[in-house]
PDB file of C-alpha atoms in Angstrom:
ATOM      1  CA  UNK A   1       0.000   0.000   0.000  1.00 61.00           C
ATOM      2  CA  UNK A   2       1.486   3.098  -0.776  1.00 73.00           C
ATOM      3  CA  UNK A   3       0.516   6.713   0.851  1.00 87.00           C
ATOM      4  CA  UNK A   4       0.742  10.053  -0.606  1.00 91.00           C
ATOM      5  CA  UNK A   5       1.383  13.742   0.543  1.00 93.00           C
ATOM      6  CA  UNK A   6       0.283  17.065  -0.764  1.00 95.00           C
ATOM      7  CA  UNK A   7       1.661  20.150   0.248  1.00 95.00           C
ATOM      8  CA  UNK A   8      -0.094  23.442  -0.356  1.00 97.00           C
ATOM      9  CA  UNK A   9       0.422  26.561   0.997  1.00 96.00           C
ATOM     10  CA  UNK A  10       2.524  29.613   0.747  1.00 95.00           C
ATOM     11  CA  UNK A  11       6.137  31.242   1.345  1.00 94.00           C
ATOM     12  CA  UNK A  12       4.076  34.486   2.784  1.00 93.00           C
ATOM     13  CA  UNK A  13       7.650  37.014   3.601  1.00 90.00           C
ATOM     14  CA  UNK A  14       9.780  38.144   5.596  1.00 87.00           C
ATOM     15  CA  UNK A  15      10.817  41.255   8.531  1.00 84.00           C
ATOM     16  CA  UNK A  16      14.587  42.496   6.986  1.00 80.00           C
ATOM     17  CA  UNK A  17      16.892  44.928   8.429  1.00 70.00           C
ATOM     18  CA  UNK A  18      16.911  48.506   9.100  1.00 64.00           C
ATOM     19  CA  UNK A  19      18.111  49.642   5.655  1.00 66.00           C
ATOM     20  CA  UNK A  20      16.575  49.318   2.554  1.00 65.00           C
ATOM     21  CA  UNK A  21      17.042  45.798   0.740  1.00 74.00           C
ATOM     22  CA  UNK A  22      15.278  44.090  -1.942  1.00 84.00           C
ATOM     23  CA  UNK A  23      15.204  40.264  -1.295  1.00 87.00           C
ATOM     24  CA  UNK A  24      13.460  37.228  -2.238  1.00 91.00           C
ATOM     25  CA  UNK A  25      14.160  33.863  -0.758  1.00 93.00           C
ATOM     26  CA  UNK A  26      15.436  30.719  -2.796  1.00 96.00           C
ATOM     27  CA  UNK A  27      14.117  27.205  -1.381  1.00 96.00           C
ATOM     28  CA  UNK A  28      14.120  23.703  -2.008  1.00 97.00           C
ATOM     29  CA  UNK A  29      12.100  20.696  -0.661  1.00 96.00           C
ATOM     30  CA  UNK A  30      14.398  17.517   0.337  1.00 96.00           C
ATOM     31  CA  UNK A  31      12.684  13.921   0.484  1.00 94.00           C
ATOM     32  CA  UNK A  32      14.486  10.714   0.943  1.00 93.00           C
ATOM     33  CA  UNK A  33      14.804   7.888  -0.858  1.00 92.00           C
ATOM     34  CA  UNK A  34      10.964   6.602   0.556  1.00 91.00           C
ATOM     35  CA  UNK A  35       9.236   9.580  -1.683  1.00 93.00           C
ATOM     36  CA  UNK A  36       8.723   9.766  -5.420  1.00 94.00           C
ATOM     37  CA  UNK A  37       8.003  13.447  -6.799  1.00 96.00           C
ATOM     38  CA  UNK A  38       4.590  13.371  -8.508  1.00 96.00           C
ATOM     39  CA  UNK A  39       3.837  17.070  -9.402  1.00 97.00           C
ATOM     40  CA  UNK A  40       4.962  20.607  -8.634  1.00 97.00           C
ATOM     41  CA  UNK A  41       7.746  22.272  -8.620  1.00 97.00           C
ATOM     42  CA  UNK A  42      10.660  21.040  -5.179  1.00 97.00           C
ATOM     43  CA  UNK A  43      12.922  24.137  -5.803  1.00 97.00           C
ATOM     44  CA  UNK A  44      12.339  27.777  -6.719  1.00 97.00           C
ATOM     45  CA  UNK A  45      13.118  31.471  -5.985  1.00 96.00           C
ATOM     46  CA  UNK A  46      10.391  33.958  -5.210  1.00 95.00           C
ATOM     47  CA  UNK A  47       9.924  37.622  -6.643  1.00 94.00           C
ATOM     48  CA  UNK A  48      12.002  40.483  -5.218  1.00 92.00           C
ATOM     49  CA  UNK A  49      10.177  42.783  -2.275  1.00 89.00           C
ATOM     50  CA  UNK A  50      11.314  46.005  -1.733  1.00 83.00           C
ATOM     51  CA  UNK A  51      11.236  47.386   1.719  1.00 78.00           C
ATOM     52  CA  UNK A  52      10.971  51.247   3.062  1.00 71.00           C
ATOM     53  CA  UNK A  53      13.059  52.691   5.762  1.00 63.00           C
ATOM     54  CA  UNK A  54      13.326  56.257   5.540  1.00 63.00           C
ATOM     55  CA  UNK A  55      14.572  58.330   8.946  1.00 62.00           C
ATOM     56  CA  UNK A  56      13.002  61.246   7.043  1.00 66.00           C
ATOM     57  CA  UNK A  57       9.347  59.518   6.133  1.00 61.00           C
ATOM     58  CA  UNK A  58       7.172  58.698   8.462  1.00 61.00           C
ATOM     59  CA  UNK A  59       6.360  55.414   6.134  1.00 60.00           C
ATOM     60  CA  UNK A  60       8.834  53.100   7.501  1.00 68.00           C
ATOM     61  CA  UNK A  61       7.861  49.072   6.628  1.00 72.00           C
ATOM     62  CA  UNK A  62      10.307  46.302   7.652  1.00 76.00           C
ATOM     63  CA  UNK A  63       8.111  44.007   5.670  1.00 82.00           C
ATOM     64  CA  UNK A  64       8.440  41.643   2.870  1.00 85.00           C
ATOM     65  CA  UNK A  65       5.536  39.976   1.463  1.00 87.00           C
ATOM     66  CA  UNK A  66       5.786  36.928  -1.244  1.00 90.00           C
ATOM     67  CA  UNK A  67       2.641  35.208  -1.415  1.00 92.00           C
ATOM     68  CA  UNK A  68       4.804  32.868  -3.175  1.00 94.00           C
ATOM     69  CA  UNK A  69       2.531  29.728  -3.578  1.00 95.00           C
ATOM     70  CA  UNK A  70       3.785  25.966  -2.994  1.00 96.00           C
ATOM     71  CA  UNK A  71       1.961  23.216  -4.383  1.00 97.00           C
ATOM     72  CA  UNK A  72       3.905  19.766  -3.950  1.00 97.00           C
ATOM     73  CA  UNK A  73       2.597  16.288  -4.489  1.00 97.00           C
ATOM     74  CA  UNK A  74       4.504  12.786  -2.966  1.00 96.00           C
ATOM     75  CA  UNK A  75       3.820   9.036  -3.069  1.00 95.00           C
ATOM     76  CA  UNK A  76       5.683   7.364  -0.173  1.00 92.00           C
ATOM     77  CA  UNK A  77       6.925   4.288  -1.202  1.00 83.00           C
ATOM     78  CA  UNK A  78       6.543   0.781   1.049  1.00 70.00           C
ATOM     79  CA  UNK A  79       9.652   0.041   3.234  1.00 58.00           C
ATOM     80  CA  UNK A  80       9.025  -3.767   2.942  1.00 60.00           C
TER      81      UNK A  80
END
């Protein structure tokens, strides 16, 4: 019998520093040897954010938002 696993959800952002950055995140999914890949993508990069810090604005926003969506689908293999 074998069993399966879907992932969905979301790499949502990030807090950065106090200057301003633009970053995005690269990621990867590992599985051992007791998971076959079925569908979606198990590596990718998100977009660039920009963040605002400004001493002189009183818009300051440490935030970094992705929304990046992950959608992942496994079938475990039997360890018989």
């Amino acid at each position: 019998m074998c069993s399966g696993a879907h992932f969905i959800g979301e790499l949502s952002g990030a807090v950065v520093g106090s200057n301003n950055f633009a970053v995005s995140c690269q990621w990867r999914i590992e599985f051992g040897n007791n998971w076959s890949h079925v569908d979606g993508e198990t590596s990718g990069q998100t977009q660039y954010c920009t963040t605002k810090h400004d001493s002189r604005d009183s818009f300051n926003d440490p935030n970094c938002c992705w929304n990046h969506p992950l959608d992942v689908h496994f079938i475990g293999r039997s360890s018989r």
